[in-house]
mmCIF file with all atom_site columns, C-alpha atoms in Angstrom:
data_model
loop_
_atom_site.group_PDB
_atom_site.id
_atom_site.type_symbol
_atom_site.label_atom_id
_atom_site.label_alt_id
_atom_site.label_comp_id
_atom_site.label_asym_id
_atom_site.label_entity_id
_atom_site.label_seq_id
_atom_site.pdbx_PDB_ins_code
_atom_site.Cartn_x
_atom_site.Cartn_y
_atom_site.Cartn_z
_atom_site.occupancy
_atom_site.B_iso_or_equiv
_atom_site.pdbx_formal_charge
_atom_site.auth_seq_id
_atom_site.auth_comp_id
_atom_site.auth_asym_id
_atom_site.auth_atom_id
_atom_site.pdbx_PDB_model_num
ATOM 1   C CA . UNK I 1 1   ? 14.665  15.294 -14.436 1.00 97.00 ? 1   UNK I CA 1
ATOM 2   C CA . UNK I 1 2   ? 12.106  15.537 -11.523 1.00 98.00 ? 2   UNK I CA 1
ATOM 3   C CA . UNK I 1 3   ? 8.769   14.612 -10.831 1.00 98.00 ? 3   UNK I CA 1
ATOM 4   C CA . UNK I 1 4   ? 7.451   15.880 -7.799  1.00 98.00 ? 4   UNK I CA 1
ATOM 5   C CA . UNK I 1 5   ? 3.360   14.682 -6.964  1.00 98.00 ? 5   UNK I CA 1
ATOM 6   C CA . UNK I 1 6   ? 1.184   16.112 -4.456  1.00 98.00 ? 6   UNK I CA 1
ATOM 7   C CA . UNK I 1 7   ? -2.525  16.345 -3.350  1.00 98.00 ? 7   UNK I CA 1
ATOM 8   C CA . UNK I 1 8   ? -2.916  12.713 -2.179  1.00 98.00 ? 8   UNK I CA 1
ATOM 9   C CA . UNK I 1 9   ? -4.751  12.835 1.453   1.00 98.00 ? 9   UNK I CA 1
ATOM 10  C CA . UNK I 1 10  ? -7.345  10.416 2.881   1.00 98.00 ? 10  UNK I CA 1
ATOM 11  C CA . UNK I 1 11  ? -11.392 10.776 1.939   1.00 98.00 ? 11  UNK I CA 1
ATOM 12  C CA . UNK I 1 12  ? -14.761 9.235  2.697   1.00 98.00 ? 12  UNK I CA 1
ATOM 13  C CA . UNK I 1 13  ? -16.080 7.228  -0.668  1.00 98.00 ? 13  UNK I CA 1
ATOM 14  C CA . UNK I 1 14  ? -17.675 9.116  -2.616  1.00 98.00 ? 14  UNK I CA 1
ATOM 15  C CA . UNK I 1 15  ? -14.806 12.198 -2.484  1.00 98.00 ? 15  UNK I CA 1
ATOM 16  C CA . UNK I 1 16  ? -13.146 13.531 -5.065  1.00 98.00 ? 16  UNK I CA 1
ATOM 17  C CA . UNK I 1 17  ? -9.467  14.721 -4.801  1.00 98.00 ? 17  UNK I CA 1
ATOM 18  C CA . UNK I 1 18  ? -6.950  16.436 -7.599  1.00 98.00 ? 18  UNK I CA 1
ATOM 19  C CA . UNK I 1 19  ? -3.712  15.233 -7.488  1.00 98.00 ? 19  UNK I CA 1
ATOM 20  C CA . UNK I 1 20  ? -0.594  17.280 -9.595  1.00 98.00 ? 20  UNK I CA 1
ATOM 21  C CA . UNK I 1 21  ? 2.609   16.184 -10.981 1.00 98.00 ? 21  UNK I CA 1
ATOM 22  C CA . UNK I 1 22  ? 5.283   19.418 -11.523 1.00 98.00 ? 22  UNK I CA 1
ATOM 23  C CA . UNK I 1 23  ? 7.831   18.488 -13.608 1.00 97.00 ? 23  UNK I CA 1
ATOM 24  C CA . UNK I 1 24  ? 11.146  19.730 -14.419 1.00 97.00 ? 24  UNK I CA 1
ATOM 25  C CA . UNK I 1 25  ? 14.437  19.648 -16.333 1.00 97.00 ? 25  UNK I CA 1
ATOM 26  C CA . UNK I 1 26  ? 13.514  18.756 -19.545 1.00 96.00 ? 26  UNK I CA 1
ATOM 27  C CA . UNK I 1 27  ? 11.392  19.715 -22.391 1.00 95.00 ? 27  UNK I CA 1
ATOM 28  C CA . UNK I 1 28  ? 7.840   19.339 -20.968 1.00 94.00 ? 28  UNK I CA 1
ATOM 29  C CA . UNK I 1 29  ? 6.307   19.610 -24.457 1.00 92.00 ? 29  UNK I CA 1
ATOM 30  C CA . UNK I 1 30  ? 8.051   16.795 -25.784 1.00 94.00 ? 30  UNK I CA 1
ATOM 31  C CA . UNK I 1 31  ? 6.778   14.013 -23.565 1.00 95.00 ? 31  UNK I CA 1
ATOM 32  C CA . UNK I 1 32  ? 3.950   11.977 -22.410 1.00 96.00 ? 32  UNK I CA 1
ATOM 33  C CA . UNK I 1 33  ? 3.212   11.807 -18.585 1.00 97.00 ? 33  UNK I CA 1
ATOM 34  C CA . UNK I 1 34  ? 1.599   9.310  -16.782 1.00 97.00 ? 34  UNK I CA 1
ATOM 35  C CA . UNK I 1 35  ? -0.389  8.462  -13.698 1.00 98.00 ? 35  UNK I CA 1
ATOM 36  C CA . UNK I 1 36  ? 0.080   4.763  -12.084 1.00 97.00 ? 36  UNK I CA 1
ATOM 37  C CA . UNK I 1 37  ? -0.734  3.682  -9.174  1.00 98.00 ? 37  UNK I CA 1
ATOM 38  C CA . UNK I 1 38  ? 0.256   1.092  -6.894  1.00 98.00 ? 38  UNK I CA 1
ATOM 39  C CA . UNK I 1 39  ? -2.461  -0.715 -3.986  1.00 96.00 ? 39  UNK I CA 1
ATOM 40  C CA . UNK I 1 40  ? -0.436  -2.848 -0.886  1.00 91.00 ? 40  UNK I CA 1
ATOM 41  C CA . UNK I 1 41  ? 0.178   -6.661 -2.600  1.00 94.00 ? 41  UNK I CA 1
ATOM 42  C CA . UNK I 1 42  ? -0.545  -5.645 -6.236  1.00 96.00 ? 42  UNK I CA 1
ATOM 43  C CA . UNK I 1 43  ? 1.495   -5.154 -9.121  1.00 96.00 ? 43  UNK I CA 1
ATOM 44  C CA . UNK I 1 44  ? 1.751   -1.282 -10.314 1.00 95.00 ? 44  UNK I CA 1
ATOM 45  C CA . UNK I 1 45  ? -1.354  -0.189 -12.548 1.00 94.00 ? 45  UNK I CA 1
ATOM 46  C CA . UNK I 1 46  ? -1.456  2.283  -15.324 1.00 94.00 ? 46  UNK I CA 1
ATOM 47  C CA . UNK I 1 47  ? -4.346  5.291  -14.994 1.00 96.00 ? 47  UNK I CA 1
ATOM 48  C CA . UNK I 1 48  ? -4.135  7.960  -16.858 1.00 97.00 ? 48  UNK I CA 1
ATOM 49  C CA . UNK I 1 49  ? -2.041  9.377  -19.757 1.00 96.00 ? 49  UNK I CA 1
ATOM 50  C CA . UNK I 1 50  ? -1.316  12.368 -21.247 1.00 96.00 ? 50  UNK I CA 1
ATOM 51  C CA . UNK I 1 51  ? 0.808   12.884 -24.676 1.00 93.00 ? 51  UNK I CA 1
ATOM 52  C CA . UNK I 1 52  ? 2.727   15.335 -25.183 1.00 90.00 ? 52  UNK I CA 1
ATOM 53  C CA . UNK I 1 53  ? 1.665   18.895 -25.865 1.00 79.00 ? 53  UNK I CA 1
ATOM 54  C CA . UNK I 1 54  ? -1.449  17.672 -23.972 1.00 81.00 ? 54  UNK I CA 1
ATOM 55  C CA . UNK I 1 55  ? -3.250  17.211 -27.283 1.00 79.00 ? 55  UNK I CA 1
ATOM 56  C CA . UNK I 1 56  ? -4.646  13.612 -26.051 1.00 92.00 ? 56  UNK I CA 1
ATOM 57  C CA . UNK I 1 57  ? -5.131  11.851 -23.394 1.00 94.00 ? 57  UNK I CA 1
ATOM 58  C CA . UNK I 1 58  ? -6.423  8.353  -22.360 1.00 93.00 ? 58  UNK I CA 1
ATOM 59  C CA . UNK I 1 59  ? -7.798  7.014  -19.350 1.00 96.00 ? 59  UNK I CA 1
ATOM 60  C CA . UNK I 1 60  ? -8.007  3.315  -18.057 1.00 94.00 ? 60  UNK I CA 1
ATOM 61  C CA . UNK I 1 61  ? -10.983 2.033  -18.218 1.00 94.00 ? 61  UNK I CA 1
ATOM 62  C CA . UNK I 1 62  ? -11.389 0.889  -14.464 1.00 92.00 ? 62  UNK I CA 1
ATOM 63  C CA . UNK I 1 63  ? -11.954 4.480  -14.171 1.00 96.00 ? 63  UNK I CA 1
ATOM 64  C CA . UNK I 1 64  ? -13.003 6.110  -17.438 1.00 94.00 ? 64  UNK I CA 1
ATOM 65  C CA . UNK I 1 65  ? -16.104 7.432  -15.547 1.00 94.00 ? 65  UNK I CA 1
ATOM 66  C CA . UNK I 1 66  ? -14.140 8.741  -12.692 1.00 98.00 ? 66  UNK I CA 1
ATOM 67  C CA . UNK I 1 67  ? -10.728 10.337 -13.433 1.00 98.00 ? 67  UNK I CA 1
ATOM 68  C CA . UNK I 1 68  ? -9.701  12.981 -15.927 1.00 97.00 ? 68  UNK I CA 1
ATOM 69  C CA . UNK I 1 69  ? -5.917  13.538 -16.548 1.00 97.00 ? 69  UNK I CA 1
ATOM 70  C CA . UNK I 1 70  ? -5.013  17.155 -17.832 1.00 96.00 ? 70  UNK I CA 1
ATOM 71  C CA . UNK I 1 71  ? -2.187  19.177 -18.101 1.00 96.00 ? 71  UNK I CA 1
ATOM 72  C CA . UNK I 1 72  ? -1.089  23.313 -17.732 1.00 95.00 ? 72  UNK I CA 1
ATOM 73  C CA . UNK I 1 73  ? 1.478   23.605 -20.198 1.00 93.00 ? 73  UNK I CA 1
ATOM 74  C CA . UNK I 1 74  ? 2.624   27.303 -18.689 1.00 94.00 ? 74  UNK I CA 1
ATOM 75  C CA . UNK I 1 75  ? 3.355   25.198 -15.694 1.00 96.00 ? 75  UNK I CA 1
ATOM 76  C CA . UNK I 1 76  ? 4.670   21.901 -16.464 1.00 96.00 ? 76  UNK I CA 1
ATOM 77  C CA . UNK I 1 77  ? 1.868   20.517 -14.562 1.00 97.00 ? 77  UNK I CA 1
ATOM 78  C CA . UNK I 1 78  ? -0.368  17.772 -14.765 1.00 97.00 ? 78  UNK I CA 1
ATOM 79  C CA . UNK I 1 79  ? -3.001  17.029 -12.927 1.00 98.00 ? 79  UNK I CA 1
ATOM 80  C CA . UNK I 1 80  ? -5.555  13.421 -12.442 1.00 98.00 ? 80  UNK I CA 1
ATOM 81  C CA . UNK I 1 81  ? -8.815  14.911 -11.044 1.00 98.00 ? 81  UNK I CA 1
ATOM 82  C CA . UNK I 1 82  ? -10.478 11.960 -9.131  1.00 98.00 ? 82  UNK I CA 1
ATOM 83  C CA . UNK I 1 83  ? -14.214 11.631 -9.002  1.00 98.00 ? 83  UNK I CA 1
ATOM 84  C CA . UNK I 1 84  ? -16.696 9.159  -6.806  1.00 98.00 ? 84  UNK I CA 1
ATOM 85  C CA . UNK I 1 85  ? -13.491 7.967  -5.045  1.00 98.00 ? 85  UNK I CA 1
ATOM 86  C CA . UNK I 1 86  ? -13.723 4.082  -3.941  1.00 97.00 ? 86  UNK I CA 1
ATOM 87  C CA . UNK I 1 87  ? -12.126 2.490  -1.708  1.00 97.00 ? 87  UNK I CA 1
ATOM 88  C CA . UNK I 1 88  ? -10.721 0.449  -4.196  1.00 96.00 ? 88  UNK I CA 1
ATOM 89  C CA . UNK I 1 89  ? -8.529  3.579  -5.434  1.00 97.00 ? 89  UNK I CA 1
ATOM 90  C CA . UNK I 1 90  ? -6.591  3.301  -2.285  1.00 98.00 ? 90  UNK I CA 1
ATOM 91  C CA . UNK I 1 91  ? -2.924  3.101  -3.351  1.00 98.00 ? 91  UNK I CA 1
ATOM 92  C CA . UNK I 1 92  ? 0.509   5.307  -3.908  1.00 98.00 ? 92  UNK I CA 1
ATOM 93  C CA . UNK I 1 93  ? -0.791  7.251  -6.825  1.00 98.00 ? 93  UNK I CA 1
ATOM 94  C CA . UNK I 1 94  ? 2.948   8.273  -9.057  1.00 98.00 ? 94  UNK I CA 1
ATOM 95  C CA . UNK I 1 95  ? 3.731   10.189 -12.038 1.00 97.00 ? 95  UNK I CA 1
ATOM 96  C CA . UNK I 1 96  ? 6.024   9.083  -14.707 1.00 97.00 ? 96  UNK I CA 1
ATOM 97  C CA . UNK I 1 97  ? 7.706   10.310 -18.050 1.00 97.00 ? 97  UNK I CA 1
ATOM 98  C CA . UNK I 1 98  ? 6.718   8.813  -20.707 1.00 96.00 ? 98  UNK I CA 1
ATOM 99  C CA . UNK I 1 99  ? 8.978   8.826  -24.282 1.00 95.00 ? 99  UNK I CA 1
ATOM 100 C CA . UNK I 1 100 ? 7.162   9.665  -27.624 1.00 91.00 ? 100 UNK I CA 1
ATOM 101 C CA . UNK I 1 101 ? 5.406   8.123  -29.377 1.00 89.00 ? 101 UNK I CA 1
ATOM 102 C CA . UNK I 1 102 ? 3.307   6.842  -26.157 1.00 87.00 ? 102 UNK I CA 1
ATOM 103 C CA . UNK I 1 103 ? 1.510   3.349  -26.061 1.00 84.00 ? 103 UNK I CA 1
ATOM 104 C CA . UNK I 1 104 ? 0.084   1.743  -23.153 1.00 80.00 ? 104 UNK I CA 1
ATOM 105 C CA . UNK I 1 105 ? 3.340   -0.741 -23.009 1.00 86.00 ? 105 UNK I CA 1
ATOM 106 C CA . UNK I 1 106 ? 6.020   2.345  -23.360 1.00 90.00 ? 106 UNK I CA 1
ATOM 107 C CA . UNK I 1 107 ? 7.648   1.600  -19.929 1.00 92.00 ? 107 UNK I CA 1
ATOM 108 C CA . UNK I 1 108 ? 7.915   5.542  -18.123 1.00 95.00 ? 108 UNK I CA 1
ATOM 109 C CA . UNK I 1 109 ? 12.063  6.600  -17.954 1.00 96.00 ? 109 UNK I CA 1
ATOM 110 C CA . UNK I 1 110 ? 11.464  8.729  -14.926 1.00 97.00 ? 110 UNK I CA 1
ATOM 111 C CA . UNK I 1 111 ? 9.390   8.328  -11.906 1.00 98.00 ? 111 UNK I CA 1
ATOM 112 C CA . UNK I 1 112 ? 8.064   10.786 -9.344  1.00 98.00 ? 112 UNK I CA 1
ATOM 113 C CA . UNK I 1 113 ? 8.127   9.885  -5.709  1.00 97.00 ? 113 UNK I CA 1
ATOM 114 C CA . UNK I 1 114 ? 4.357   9.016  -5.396  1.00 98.00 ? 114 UNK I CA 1
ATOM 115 C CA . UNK I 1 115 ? 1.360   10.285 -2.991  1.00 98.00 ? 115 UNK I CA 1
ATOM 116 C CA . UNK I 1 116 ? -0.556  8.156  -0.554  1.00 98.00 ? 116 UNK I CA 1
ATOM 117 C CA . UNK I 1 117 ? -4.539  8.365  -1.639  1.00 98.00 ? 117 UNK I CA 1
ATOM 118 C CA . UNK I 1 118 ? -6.206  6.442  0.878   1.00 98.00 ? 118 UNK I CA 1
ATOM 119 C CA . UNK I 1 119 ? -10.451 6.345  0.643   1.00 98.00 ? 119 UNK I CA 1
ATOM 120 C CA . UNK I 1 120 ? -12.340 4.622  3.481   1.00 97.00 ? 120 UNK I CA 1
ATOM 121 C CA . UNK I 1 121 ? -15.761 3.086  3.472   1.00 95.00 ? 121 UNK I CA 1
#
């Protein structure tokens, strides 16, 4: 199983980035993903899930109005596009596997390395 995340970079507030998750190894279809994230001195936050398929997803609601988590099933991809960036979404941004069937307390059984998204003032 891997989990590989890219697209994190540093922005201005107000940015927008799209970060993606390629995963590989096992059935794609059959799980959730999930984005997390983790900001210097604070514990690891949930942000964005997908279930499997991609037939629903649900955001957090720190950033309902902000981030949208989809997926490209052709190329075991997802993907948490990031709106009106603040600096307050500066952390290590990972992706995780999530078993079926998904809640919000389903601990993830893989992790990916995580990307640095850093937004200044």
């Amino acid at each position: 199983v891997q989990l590989v995340e890219s697209g994190g970079d540093s922005v201005q507030a107000g940015g927008s980035l799209r970060l993606s998750c390629v995963a590989s190894g096992f059935a794609f279809s059959e799980y959730a993903i999930g984005w997390f994230r983790q900001a210097p001195g604070k514990e690891r936050e949930g942000v964005a899930v997908i279930a499997s398929s991609g037939s629903r997803t649900f955001v957090a609601n720190s950033v309902k109005e902000r981030f949208t988590i989809s997926s490209d099933m052709a190329k075991n991809t997802v993907y948490l596009q990031m709106n009106s960036l603040k600096p307050a979404d500066t952390a290590v941004y990972y992706c995780a596997r999530l078993k079926e069937p998904w809640t919000w307390s389903t601990n993830p059984d893989y992790w990916g390395q995580g990307t640095q998204v850093t937004v200044s003032a």
